[in-house]
Coordinates of C-alpha atoms in Angstrom, one line a residue:
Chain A
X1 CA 29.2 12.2 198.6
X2 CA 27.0 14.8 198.2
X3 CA 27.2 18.6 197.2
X4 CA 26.1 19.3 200.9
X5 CA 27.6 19.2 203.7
X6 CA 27.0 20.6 207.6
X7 CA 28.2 23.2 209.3
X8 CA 30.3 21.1 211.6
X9 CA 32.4 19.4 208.6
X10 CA 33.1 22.4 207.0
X11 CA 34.5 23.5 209.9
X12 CA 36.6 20.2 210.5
X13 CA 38.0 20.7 206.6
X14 CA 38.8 24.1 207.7
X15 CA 40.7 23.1 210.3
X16 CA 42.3 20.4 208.4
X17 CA 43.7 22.7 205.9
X18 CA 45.0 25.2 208.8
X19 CA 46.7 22.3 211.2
X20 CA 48.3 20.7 207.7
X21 CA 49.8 23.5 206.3
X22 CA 52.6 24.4 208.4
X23 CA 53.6 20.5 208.7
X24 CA 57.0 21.0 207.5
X25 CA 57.9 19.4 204.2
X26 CA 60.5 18.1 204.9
X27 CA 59.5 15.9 207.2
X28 CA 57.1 14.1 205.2
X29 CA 57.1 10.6 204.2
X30 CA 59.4 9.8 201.0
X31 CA 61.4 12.9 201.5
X32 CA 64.7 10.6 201.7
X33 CA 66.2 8.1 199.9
X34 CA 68.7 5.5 200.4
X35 CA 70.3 5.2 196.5
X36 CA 70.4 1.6 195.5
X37 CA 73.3 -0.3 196.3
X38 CA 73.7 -2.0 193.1
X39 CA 73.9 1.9 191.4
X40 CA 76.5 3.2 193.9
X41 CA 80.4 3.5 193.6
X42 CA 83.3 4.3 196.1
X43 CA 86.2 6.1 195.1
X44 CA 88.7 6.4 197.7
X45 CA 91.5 8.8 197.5
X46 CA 94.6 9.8 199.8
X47 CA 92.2 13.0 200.7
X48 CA 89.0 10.6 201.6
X49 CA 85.6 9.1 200.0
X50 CA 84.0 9.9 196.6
X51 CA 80.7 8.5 196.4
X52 CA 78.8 8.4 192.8
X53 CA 75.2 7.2 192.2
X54 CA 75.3 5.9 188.7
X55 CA 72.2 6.4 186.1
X56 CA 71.4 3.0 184.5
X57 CA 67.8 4.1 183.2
X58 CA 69.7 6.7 180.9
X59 CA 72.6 4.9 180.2
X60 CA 72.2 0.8 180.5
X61 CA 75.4 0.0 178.6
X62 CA 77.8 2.2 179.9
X63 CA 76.4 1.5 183.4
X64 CA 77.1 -2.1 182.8
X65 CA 80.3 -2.1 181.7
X66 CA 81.2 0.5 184.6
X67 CA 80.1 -2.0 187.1
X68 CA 81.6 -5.0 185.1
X69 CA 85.5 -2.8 185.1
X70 CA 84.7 -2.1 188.7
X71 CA 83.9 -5.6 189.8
X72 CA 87.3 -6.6 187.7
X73 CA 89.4 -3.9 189.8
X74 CA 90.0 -2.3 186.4
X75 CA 89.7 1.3 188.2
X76 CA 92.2 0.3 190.9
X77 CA 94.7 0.7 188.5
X78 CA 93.4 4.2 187.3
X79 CA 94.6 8.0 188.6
X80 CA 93.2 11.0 188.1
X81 CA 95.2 12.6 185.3
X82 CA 93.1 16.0 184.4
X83 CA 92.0 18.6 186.4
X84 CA 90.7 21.4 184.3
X85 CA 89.4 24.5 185.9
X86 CA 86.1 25.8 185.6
X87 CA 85.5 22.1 183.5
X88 CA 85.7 18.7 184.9
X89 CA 88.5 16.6 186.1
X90 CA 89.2 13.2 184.4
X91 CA 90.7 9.9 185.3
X92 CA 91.7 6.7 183.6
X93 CA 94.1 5.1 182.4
X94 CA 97.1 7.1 180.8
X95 CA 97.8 5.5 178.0
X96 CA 94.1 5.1 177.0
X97 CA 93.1 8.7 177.5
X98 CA 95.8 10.0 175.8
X99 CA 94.6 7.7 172.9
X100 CA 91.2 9.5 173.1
X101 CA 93.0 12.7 172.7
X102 CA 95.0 12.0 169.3
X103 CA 93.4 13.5 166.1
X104 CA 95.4 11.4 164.1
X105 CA 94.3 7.9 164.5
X106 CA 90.6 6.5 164.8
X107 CA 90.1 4.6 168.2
X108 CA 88.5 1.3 168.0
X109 CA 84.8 1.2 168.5
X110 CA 84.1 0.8 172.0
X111 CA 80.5 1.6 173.0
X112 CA 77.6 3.7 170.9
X113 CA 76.0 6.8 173.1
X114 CA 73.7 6.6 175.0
X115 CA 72.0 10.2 175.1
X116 CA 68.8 10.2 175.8
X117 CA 65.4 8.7 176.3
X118 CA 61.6 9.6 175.6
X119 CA 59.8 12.1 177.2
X120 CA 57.0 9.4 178.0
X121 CA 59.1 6.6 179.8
X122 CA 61.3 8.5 182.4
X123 CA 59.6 10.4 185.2
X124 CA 60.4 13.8 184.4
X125 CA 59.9 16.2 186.7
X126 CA 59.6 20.0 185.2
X127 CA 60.5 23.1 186.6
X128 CA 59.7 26.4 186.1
X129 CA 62.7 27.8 184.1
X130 CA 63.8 29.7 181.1
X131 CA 66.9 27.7 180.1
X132 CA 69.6 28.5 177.6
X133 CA 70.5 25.5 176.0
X134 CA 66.8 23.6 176.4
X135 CA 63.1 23.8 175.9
X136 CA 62.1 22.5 179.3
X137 CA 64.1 21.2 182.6
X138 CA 63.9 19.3 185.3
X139 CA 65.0 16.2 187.2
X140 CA 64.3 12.9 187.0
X141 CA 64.9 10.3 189.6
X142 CA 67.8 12.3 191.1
X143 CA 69.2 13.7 188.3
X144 CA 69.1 17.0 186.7
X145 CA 67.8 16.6 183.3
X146 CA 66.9 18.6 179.9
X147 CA 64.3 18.1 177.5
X148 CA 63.0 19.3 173.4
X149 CA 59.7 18.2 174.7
X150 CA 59.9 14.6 172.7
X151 CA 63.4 13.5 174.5
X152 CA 65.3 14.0 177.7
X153 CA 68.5 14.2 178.8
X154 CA 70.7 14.6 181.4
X155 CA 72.4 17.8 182.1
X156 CA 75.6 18.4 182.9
X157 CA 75.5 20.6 186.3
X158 CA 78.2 20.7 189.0
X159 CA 78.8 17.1 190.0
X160 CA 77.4 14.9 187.1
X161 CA 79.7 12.2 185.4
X162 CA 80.2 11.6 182.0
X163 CA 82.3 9.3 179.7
X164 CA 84.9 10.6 177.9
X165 CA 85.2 10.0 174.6
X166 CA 87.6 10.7 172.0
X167 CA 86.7 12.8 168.1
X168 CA 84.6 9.4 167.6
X169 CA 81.2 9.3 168.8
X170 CA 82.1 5.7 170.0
X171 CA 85.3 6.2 171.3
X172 CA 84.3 6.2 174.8
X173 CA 83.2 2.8 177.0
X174 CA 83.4 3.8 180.4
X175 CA 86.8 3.0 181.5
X176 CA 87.2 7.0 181.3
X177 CA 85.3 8.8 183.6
X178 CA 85.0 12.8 184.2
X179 CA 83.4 15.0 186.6
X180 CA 82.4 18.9 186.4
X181 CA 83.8 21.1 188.5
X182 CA 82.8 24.6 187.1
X183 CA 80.0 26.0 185.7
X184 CA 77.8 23.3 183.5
X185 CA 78.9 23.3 180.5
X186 CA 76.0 22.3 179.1
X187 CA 77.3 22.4 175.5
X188 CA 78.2 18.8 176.3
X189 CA 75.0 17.6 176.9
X190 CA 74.1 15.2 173.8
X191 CA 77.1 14.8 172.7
X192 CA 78.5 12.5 175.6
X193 CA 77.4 9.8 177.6
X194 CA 76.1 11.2 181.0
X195 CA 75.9 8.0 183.6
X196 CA 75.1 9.7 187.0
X197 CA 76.4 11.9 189.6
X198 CA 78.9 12.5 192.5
X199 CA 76.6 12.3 195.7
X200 CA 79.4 13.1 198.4
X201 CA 83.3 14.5 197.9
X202 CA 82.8 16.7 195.5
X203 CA 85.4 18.8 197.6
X204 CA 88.1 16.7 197.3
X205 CA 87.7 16.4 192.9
X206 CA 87.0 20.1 193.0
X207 CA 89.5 21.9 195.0
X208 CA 92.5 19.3 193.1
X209 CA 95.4 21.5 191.7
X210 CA 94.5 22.4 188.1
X211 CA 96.8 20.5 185.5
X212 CA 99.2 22.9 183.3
X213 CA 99.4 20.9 179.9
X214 CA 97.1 21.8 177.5
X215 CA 93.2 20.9 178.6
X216 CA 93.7 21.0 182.2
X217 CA 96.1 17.3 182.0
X218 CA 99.0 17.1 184.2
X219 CA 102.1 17.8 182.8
X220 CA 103.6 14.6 184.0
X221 CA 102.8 11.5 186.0
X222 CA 104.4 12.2 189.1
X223 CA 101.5 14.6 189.5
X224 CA 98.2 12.1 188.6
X225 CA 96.5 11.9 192.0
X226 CA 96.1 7.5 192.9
X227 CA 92.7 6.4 193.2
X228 CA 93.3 3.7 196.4
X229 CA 90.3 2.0 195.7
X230 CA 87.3 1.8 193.3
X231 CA 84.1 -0.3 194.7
X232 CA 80.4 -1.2 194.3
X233 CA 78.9 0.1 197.8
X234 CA 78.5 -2.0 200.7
X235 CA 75.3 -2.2 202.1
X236 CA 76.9 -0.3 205.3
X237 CA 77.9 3.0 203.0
X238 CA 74.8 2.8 201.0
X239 CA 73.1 3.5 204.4
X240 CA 75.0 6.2 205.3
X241 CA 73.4 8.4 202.4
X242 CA 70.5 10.2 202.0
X243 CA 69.3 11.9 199.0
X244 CA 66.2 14.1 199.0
X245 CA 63.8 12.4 196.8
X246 CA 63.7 14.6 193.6
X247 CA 59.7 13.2 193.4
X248 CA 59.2 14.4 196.7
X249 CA 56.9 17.3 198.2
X250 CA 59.9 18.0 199.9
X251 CA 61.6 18.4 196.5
X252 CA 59.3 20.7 195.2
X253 CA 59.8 23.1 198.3
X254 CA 63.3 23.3 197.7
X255 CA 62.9 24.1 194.2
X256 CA 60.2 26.9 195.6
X257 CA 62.9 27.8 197.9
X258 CA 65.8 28.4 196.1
X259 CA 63.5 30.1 193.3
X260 CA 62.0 32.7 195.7
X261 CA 65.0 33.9 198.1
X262 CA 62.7 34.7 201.3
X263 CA 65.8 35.1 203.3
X264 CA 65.7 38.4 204.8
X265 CA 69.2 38.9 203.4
X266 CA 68.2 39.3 199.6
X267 CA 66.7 42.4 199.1
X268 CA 65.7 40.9 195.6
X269 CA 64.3 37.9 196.1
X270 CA 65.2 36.5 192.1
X271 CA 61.9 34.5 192.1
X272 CA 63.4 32.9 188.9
X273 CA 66.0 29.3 189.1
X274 CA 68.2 27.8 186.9
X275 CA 68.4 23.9 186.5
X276 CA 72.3 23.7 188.0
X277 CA 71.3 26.1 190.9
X278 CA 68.8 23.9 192.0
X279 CA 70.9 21.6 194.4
X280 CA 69.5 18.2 195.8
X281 CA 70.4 17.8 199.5
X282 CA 71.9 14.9 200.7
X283 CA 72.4 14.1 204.4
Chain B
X1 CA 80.9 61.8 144.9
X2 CA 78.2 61.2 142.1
X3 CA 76.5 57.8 142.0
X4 CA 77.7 56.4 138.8
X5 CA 80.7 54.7 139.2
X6 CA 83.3 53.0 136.4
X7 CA 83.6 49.2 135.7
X8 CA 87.1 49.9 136.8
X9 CA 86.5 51.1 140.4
X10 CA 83.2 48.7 141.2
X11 CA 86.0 45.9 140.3
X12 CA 87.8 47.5 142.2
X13 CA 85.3 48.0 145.2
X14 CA 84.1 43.9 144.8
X15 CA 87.9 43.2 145.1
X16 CA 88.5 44.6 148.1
X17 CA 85.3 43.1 149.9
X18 CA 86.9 39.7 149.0
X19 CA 90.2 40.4 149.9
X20 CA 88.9 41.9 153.5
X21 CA 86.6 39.6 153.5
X22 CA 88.7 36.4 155.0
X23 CA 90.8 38.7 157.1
X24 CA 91.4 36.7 160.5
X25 CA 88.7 38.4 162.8
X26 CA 91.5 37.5 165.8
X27 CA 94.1 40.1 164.2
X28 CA 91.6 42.8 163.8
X29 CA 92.7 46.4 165.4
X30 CA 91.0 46.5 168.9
X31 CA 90.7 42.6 169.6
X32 CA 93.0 43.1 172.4
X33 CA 93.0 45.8 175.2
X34 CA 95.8 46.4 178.0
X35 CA 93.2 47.1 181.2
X36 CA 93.8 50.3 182.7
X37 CA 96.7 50.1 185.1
X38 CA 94.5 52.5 187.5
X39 CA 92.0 49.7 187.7
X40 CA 94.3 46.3 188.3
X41 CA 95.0 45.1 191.7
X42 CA 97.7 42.4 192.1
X43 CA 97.2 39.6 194.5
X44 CA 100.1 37.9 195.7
X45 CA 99.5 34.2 197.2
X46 CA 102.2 32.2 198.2
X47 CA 100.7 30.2 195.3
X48 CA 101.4 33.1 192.7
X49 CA 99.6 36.1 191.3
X50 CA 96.0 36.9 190.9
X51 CA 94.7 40.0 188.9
X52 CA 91.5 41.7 189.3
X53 CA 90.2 44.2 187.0
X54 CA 87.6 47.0 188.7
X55 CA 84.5 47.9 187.1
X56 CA 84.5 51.5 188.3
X57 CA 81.7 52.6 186.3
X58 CA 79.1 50.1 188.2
X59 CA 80.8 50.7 191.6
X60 CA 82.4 53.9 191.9
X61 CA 82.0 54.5 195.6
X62 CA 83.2 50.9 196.3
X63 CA 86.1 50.8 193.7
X64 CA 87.0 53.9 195.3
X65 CA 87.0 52.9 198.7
X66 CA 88.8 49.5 197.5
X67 CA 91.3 51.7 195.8
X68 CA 91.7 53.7 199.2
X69 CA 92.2 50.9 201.1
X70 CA 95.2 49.2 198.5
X71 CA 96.5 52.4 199.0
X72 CA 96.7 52.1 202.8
X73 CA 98.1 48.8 202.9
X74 CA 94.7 47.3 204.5
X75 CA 94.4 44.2 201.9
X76 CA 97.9 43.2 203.2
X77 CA 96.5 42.5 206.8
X78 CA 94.1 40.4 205.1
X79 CA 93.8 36.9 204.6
X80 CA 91.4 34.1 202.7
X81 CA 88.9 33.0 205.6
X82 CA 86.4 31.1 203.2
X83 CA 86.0 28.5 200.9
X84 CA 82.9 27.5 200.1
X85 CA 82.8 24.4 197.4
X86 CA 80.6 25.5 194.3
X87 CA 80.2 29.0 195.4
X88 CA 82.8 31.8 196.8
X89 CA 86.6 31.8 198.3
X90 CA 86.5 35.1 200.1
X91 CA 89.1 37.7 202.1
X92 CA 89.2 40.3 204.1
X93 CA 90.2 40.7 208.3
X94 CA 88.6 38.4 209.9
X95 CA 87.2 39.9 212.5
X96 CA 85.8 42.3 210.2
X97 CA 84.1 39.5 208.0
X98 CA 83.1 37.4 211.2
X99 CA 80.7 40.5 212.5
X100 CA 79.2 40.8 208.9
X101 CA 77.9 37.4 209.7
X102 CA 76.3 37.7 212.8
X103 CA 72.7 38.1 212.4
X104 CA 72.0 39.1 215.9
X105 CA 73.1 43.1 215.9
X106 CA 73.2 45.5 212.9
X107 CA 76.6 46.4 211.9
X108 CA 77.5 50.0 211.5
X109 CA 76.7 51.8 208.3
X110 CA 79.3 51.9 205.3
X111 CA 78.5 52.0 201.9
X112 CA 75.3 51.8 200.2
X113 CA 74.7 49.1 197.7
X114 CA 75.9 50.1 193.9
X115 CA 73.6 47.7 191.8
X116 CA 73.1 48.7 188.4
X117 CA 73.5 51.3 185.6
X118 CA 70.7 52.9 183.5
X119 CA 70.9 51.0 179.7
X120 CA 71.4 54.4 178.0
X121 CA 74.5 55.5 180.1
X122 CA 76.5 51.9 179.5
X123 CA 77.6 50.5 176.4
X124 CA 75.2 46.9 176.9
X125 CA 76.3 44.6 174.0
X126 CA 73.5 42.0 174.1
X127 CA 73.9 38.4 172.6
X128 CA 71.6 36.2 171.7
X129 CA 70.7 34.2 174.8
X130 CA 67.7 33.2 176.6
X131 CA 68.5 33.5 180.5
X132 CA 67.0 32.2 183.2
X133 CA 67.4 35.3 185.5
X134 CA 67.4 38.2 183.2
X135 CA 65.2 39.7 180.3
X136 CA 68.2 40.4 178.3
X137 CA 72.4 39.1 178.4
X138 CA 75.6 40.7 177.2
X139 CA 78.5 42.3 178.0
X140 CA 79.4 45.8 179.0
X141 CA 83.5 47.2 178.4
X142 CA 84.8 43.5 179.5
X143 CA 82.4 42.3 182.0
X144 CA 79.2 39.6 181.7
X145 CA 76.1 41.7 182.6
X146 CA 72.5 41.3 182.5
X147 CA 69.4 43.6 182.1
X148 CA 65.7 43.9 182.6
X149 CA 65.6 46.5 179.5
X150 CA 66.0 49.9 182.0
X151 CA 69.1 48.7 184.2
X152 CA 71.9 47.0 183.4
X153 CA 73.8 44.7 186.1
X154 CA 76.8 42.9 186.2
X155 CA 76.3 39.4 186.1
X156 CA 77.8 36.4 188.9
X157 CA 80.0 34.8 186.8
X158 CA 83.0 32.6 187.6
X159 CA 85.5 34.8 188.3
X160 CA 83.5 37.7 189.0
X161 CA 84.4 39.6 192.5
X162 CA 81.7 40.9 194.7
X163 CA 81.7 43.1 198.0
X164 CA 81.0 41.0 201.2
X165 CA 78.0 41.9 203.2
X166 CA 75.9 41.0 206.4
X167 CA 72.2 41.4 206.8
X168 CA 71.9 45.2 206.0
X169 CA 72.6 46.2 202.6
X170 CA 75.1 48.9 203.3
X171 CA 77.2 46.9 205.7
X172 CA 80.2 46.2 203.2
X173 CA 82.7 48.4 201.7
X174 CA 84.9 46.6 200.1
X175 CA 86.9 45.8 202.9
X176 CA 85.8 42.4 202.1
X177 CA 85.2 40.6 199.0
X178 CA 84.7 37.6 197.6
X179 CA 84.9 36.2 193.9
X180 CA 82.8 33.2 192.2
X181 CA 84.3 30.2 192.3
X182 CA 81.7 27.9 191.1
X183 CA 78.6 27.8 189.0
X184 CA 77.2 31.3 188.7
X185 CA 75.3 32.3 192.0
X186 CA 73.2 34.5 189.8
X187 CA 70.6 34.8 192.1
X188 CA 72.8 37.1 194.1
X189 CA 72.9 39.7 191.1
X190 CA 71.4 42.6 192.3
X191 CA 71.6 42.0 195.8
X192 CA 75.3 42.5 196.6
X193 CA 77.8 45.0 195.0
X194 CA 79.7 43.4 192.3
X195 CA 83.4 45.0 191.7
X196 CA 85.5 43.5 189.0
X197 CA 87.1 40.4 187.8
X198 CA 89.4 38.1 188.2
X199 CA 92.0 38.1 184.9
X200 CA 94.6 36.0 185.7
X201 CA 94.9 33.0 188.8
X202 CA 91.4 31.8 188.9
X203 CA 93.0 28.7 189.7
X204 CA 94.9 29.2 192.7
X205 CA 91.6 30.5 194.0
X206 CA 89.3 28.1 192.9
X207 CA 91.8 25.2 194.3
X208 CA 91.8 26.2 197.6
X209 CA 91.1 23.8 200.1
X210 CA 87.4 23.9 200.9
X211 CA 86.5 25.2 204.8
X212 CA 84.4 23.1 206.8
X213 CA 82.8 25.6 209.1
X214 CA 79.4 26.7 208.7
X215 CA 78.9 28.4 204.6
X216 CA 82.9 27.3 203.6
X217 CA 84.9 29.4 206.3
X218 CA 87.8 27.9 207.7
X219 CA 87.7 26.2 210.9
X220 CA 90.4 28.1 212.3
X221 CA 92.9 30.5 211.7
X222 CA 95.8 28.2 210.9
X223 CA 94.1 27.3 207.7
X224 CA 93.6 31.0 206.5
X225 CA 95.7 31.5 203.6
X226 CA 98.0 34.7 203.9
X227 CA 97.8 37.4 201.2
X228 CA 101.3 38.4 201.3
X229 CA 101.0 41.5 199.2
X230 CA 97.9 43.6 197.6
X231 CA 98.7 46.1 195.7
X232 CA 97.5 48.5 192.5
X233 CA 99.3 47.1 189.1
X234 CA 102.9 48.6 188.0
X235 CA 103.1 49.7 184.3
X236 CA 104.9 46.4 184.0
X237 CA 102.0 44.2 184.8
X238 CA 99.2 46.1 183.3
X239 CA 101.7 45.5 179.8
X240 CA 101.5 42.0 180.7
X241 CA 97.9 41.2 180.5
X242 CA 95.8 41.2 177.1
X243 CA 92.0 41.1 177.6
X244 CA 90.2 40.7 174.4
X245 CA 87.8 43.8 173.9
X246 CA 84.2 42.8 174.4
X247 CA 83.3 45.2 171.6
X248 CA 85.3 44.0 169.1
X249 CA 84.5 42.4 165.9
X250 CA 86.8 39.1 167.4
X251 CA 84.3 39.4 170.2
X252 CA 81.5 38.6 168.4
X253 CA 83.1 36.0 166.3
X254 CA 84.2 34.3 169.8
X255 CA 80.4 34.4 171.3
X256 CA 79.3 32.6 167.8
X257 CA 82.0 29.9 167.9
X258 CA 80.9 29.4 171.7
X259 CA 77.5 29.2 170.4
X260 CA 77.4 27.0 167.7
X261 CA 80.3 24.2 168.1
X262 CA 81.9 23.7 164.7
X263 CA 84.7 21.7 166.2
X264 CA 84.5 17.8 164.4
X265 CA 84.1 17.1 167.9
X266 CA 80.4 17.9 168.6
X267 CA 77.6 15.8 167.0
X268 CA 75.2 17.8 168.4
X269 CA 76.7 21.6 168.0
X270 CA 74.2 23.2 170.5
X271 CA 73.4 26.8 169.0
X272 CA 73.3 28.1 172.0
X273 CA 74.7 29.8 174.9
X274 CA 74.8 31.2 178.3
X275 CA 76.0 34.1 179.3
X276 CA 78.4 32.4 182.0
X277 CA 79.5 30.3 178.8
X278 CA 80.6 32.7 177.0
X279 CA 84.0 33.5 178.6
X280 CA 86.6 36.2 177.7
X281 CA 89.7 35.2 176.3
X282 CA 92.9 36.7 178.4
X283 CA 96.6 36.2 176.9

């Protein structure tokens, strides 16, 4: 491993570096991923399939207890009772949501926040972004996330899922669930549980009639929208879904891409990205 | 007019501070501002009625042409051909909007691009903001807009309507146009001419049904959702509509409550914003 080296090596990097460049990224090995089983949940509805990877490294407890209500068919007796334009839409139970939504009376203590984690034992993956609400952003395993530089968090972008939670901090457990549909409203971030993201059917949550009463609830019961079932994945539909792996090289180009429009339709090509415009593909 | 002043009238002057002091920012003169009927258009959906406010004064040529065109009944030929989740719901003929897409001939001249003001000839009110696409963020006479420090843009904001184009710049005129339905597309500012915004029925648009054809278009013509009348505002619904005044003092005091969250609520109240955040209160 010398400093030398001939004439006919150089040549044969050289040509290395020429044939491996134009590989196309996204072809390359670890560019998709199958989400775990274990972390994925079906939501069927009249209009089709919701499909929701959950984020157990950020949020352990509620996680569990999500799966543990699933697994006891708790959600097969919940309906979608909020749609909220421009926010999230919501579902649950009635009579426990509305509960959440009193003033008056303290809820019973459910389950503590779970907000964040340290900077040193997630995989957080920065981009290159001046954000509004945090120092640095990123992803980490799949999930858009936020950082001060000491802890990250997840951020709420089009299609991440939340607990709700009522005026107490631990007021929330799970057995409420929201969605965003609009722009992030990343005012939330840190001061809700985040527990992962919708991978497929956001369509179906987004384009729901927007409820009347006051926060974007339906005025009355006859318009909550059923939720038919509410499952851990089967091993056949975590198959069926591909995520680009937010590690990947692949990953990275897509970042590059949607920061510098190339397209020969912008005549501005922005060369700048904001966390929730990012996007990861799924196929 | 001297500079001495008796105990008498510096009470006097301290007492009326106090007293102003409190005064509800809300009820201030100028919170609220009746848009110009001249630049309203009604939208009338099966659904119910949307209305757009013009921003002549970044577009005339376009809000001209648009006004031409309500004029001549065009917009009532029209119908909503696109809905693209997280992104645009846009109308026009489609025929018209079909050959815009095309990449593979240039369509016929129309309008040239309007993109931006100069700083000095707008009245830019900046807030506090750092933003990931632009130097500097505000508002300007009831619209989000950003700026580089020389021009001044209006911003893609939800709600915000925009002029449809195809590959060359000055292939739209208005005859088409589109308004943000989903997280700000702000790369597109400064590529595509933005007109107005949406006052009142963001939700019927925003609900729509999502198309499954290639970028959110309907599949076919059945689903296209007739605009059954398009038409400039009567004195009676200019009246109706109350758009608090970006320049007022009540302003202000809305971007700081959307900025730091003093609701009991928050445990973490943020202190900061994004433009797209920010919002403008209608009633």
């Amino acid at each position: 491993m010398g400093l030398s080296m001939s004439n006919a090596t150089f040549f044969f990097l050289i040509l290395l570096l020429v044939v491996s460049m134009p590989a196309a990224p996204s072809e390359d090995v670890g560019t998709w991923r199958e989400p775990e089983k274990s972390s994925l949940l079906i939501m069927n509805l009249d209009s089709g399939r919701v499909v929701i990877e959950l984020a157990p490294q950020f949020a352990p407890k509620h996680v569990a207890n999500i799966k543990r209500l699933t697994e006891e068919g708790y959600f097969n007796e919940t309906v979608i009772l909020r749609s909220h334009d421009n926010y999230v839409v919501q579902w649950g139970k009635a009579e426990v949501e509305a509960q959440l939504d009193s003033t008056q009376e303290s809820t019973e203590a459910k389950l503590d926040l779970e907000l964040f984690r340290d900077i040193h034992d997630v995989n957080f993956q920065e981009i290159e972004s001046r954000d509004a609400y945090a120092e640095k952003v990123g992803f980490v395993d799949g999930f858009p996330a936020a950082s001060n530089g000491r802890q990250v968090w997840l951020a709420h972008c089009y299609g991440m899922v939340g607990v709700s939670r009522g005026m107490a901090p631990n007021s929330g457990d799970g057995s409420g669930l929201y969605v965003v549909t609009g722009h992030a409203p990343r005012h939330l971030d840190r001061n809700i549980t985040v527990v992962g993201r919708v991978l497929e059917g956001m369509p179906l949550l987004s384009s729901l009639p927007r409820g009347t009463a006051n926060l974007g609830f339906f005025d009355s019961p006859q318009q909550y929208i059923p939720i038919r079932e509410f499952k851990q994945a089967s091993d056949s539909d975590a198959e069926s879904i591909q995520v680009m792996d937010t590690n990947s090289k692949a990953f990275k180009s897509h970042v590059a891409a949607r920061t510098s429009r190339r397209h020969e339709w912008f005549i501005e090509p922005t060369n700048k990205i904001e966390l929730c415009n990012v996007g990861i593909p799924s196929r």
